[in-house]
Amino acid sequence: STLLRPFVSTSCTSSLTPTQHGTSQNHPSQHHVTSTTLANNQPSRRTFSSMGMMPRRGFPQYTVFGPDSALSVRAVLPNFKRAGTDGISVDRRGKIVLEFVPRNPSGAGFQWADKTTFSMSVEEVGLFVSQLPQSGIELSHSLHYGGYGSGGEEDGGGSGGAKIASGDMIEKVLTVEPGEASSVKFKIDYMKNGVGGQTPPGPDSEDKLPSTPLEATLQAGEFEVFRSIFQTSIPYILGWNTTMDIASAAAISKGLSGGNSGQMY
């Protein structure tokens, strides 16, 4: 196990506006949505849409890097399906995924192909938000199939791999506990009958064994970012905000067209 004192990196970008000698200079970041240029001393603004580059996919992710491993959180949105002739409903809920990534033995970079993931349901996300940082939580998922990185059934990667025989059940266990000075410790491990450090089913060579257990300690500010992400993601992974927006728009359209005349609420 390793105890981290990480520095923080996010997938978000921003522009900086330093001021020197009373003069402000704009330095837009490389991936900023808009860019400003000067033509005939007049500012002009170009957007992705005006350039025919409107992005159609987003990859929300937040990562804390440490000297021995990295801890990342990302969202997987729900799948939707048609409901009736003109409706939509949630086919499968989304989830929050934690990724524990060991650092390369050389110390340069991280072994992203060897990450260990833990997928959290919306109820587990709610438990996380309600209990931490005052109290700790422990979540365990039984591994019915092999594949411990991103390909196992527990991580939403399908049912590939070797099925576990009866009596050999191994659990992937996530423990999150409050620490000193408002810090919070995250730990991922494979356990059998309460004993950690187990080998998950599926790997066919020692080179593919996961680097567990892995630990990451988040300081107060870093954990607050995690907690905010978890809390604000609940309506999104439920599909609640999407279906509510569609239902509200339909209700407004129906009301404006006179479809609600005579109804009392």
XYZ file of C-alpha atoms in Angstrom, residues 5-217:
213
model
C 0.203 13.365 -1.078
C -1.041 14.210 -4.514
C -1.056 17.235 -6.678
C -4.122 17.938 -8.746
C -4.852 17.875 -12.470
C -8.218 18.206 -14.129
C -9.459 17.762 -17.647
C -10.841 21.301 -17.584
C -8.978 24.246 -19.093
C -9.193 27.980 -18.491
C -7.656 31.213 -19.710
C -5.310 33.347 -17.639
C -5.348 37.137 -17.501
C -2.214 38.396 -15.745
C -1.730 42.128 -15.221
C 1.631 43.802 -15.464
C 2.322 47.533 -15.017
C -1.385 48.267 -15.304
C -1.680 46.490 -18.642
C -3.920 43.423 -18.962
C -3.004 40.712 -21.442
C -5.252 37.795 -22.355
C -3.717 34.364 -22.837
C -6.438 31.915 -23.880
C -5.641 28.279 -23.213
C -5.055 25.846 -26.037
C -8.443 24.166 -25.704
C -10.557 27.186 -24.811
C -13.941 27.234 -26.555
C -13.456 30.675 -28.051
C -10.484 32.603 -29.337
C -10.072 36.345 -29.822
C -8.168 37.914 -32.700
C -7.571 41.504 -33.759
C -8.422 42.702 -37.261
C -8.397 46.420 -37.998
C -8.128 46.983 -34.245
C -11.551 45.346 -33.779
C -11.910 42.162 -31.714
C -13.589 39.237 -33.407
C -14.842 36.055 -31.755
C -14.865 32.608 -33.286
C -16.697 29.668 -31.760
C -16.721 25.942 -32.482
C -20.111 26.288 -34.200
C -18.980 29.098 -36.511
C -15.958 27.024 -37.473
C -18.014 23.905 -38.101
C -16.320 22.183 -35.161
C -19.147 21.850 -32.628
C -18.131 18.925 -30.381
C -20.673 16.115 -30.078
C -19.068 14.200 -27.212
C -17.688 15.157 -23.834
C -15.450 13.286 -21.416
C -15.875 14.703 -17.902
C -13.009 13.551 -15.688
C -11.065 14.766 -12.675
C -7.721 13.255 -11.650
C -5.470 13.600 -8.618
C -1.867 12.551 -9.292
C 0.437 11.293 -6.565
C 4.017 10.067 -6.356
C 2.992 6.389 -6.587
C -0.444 6.327 -8.221
C -3.292 8.446 -9.546
C -6.959 8.529 -8.559
C -9.446 9.554 -11.225
C -13.230 9.985 -11.262
C -15.338 9.993 -14.407
C -19.013 9.755 -15.289
C -20.795 7.245 -17.515
C -24.136 8.630 -18.660
C -27.286 6.486 -18.915
C -28.596 4.738 -22.015
C -31.958 5.915 -23.312
C -34.705 4.189 -25.284
C -37.911 5.132 -27.058
C -41.094 5.129 -25.005
C -44.261 5.004 -27.092
C -44.375 6.878 -30.367
C -42.751 10.126 -29.273
C -41.345 9.569 -25.806
C -38.041 8.666 -24.216
C -37.088 6.843 -21.032
C -33.962 5.520 -19.317
C -32.949 2.063 -20.486
C -29.946 1.700 -18.181
C -28.752 4.075 -15.493
C -25.349 5.694 -15.632
C -22.627 5.410 -13.011
C -19.632 7.073 -11.447
C -16.337 5.270 -12.058
C -13.263 5.544 -9.856
C -9.929 4.608 -11.412
C -6.794 3.726 -9.430
C -3.714 3.922 -11.666
C -0.231 2.822 -10.501
C 2.836 4.794 -11.541
C 5.331 3.220 -13.923
C 8.252 1.489 -12.175
C 10.579 3.996 -13.837
C 8.711 6.818 -12.121
C 7.805 8.493 -15.415
C 4.096 8.493 -16.136
C 1.364 6.079 -15.102
C 0.301 2.591 -16.151
C -3.149 3.488 -17.456
C -3.544 0.065 -19.065
C -3.193 -1.515 -15.611
C -5.765 0.662 -13.839
C -8.178 -0.868 -11.348
C -11.687 0.557 -11.590
C -14.702 0.611 -9.302
C -18.138 1.476 -10.704
C -20.613 3.125 -8.331
C -24.387 3.000 -8.714
C -26.488 6.087 -8.038
C -27.424 4.704 -4.598
C -23.755 4.174 -3.749
C -23.010 7.708 -4.893
C -25.797 8.924 -2.588
C -24.274 6.977 0.318
C -20.872 8.519 -0.439
C -22.322 12.045 -0.332
C -24.393 11.477 2.810
C -21.713 9.807 4.949
C -18.425 11.443 4.032
C -16.330 13.023 5.336
C -17.881 12.518 8.794
C -18.069 8.714 8.538
C -16.361 6.143 6.337
C -17.961 3.717 3.891
C -17.067 0.299 2.488
C -18.516 -0.930 -0.808
C -17.984 -4.417 -2.201
C -18.839 -5.904 -5.590
C -18.782 -9.633 -6.228
C -16.799 -10.561 -9.321
C -18.799 -13.100 -11.298
C -16.544 -12.855 -14.332
C -12.902 -12.123 -15.063
C -11.513 -8.849 -16.268
C -10.310 -6.526 -13.577
C -9.368 -3.445 -15.576
C -12.082 -2.010 -17.780
C -13.340 -5.267 -19.275
C -15.026 -7.049 -16.392
C -18.769 -7.246 -15.810
C -18.497 -5.234 -12.590
C -17.066 -2.353 -14.594
C -19.659 -2.525 -17.327
C -17.390 -4.170 -19.879
C -19.519 -7.187 -20.661
C -19.325 -10.801 -19.579
C -15.927 -11.769 -20.983
C -13.442 -13.761 -18.944
C -13.476 -16.860 -16.783
C -16.421 -17.510 -14.512
C -15.625 -18.053 -10.847
C -16.355 -21.462 -9.384
C -18.683 -21.735 -6.401
C -16.833 -21.141 -3.142
C -14.108 -19.059 -4.789
C -15.996 -15.769 -4.746
C -13.679 -12.772 -4.772
C -14.916 -9.277 -4.023
C -13.603 -5.954 -5.215
C -13.731 -3.710 -2.149
C -13.627 0.095 -2.035
C -12.954 1.667 1.352
C -13.185 5.408 1.931
C -12.300 6.695 5.385
C -11.752 10.129 6.955
C -8.181 10.803 8.012
C -6.177 13.430 9.806
C -6.525 17.150 9.098
C -9.762 16.648 7.110
C -8.070 14.324 4.629
C -9.880 11.293 3.154
C -8.236 7.986 2.234
C -9.414 5.873 -0.723
C -8.381 2.216 -0.935
C -9.146 -0.466 -3.547
C -8.428 -4.156 -2.980
C -9.530 -7.675 -3.915
C -10.718 -9.690 -0.940
C -11.801 -13.254 -0.184
C -13.357 -14.177 3.148
C -12.216 -10.837 4.556
C -8.583 -11.290 3.489
C -7.149 -8.700 1.105
C -4.435 -8.897 -1.509
C -6.239 -11.560 -3.526
C -5.773 -12.235 -7.241
C -8.937 -11.548 -9.263
C -10.139 -14.126 -11.776
C -9.191 -13.764 -15.402
C -5.467 -12.953 -15.665
C -3.580 -15.704 -17.496
C -0.082 -14.447 -16.715
C 1.682 -12.724 -13.831
C 2.357 -9.698 -16.030
C -1.381 -8.927 -16.045
C -1.926 -9.039 -12.287
C -3.336 -5.812 -10.817
C -1.186 -3.648 -8.562
C -3.580 -3.859 -5.620
C -4.131 -2.861 -2.941
C -3.812 0.780 -3.961
C -4.388 3.800 -1.747
C -4.799 7.511 -2.341
C -5.165 10.227 0.273
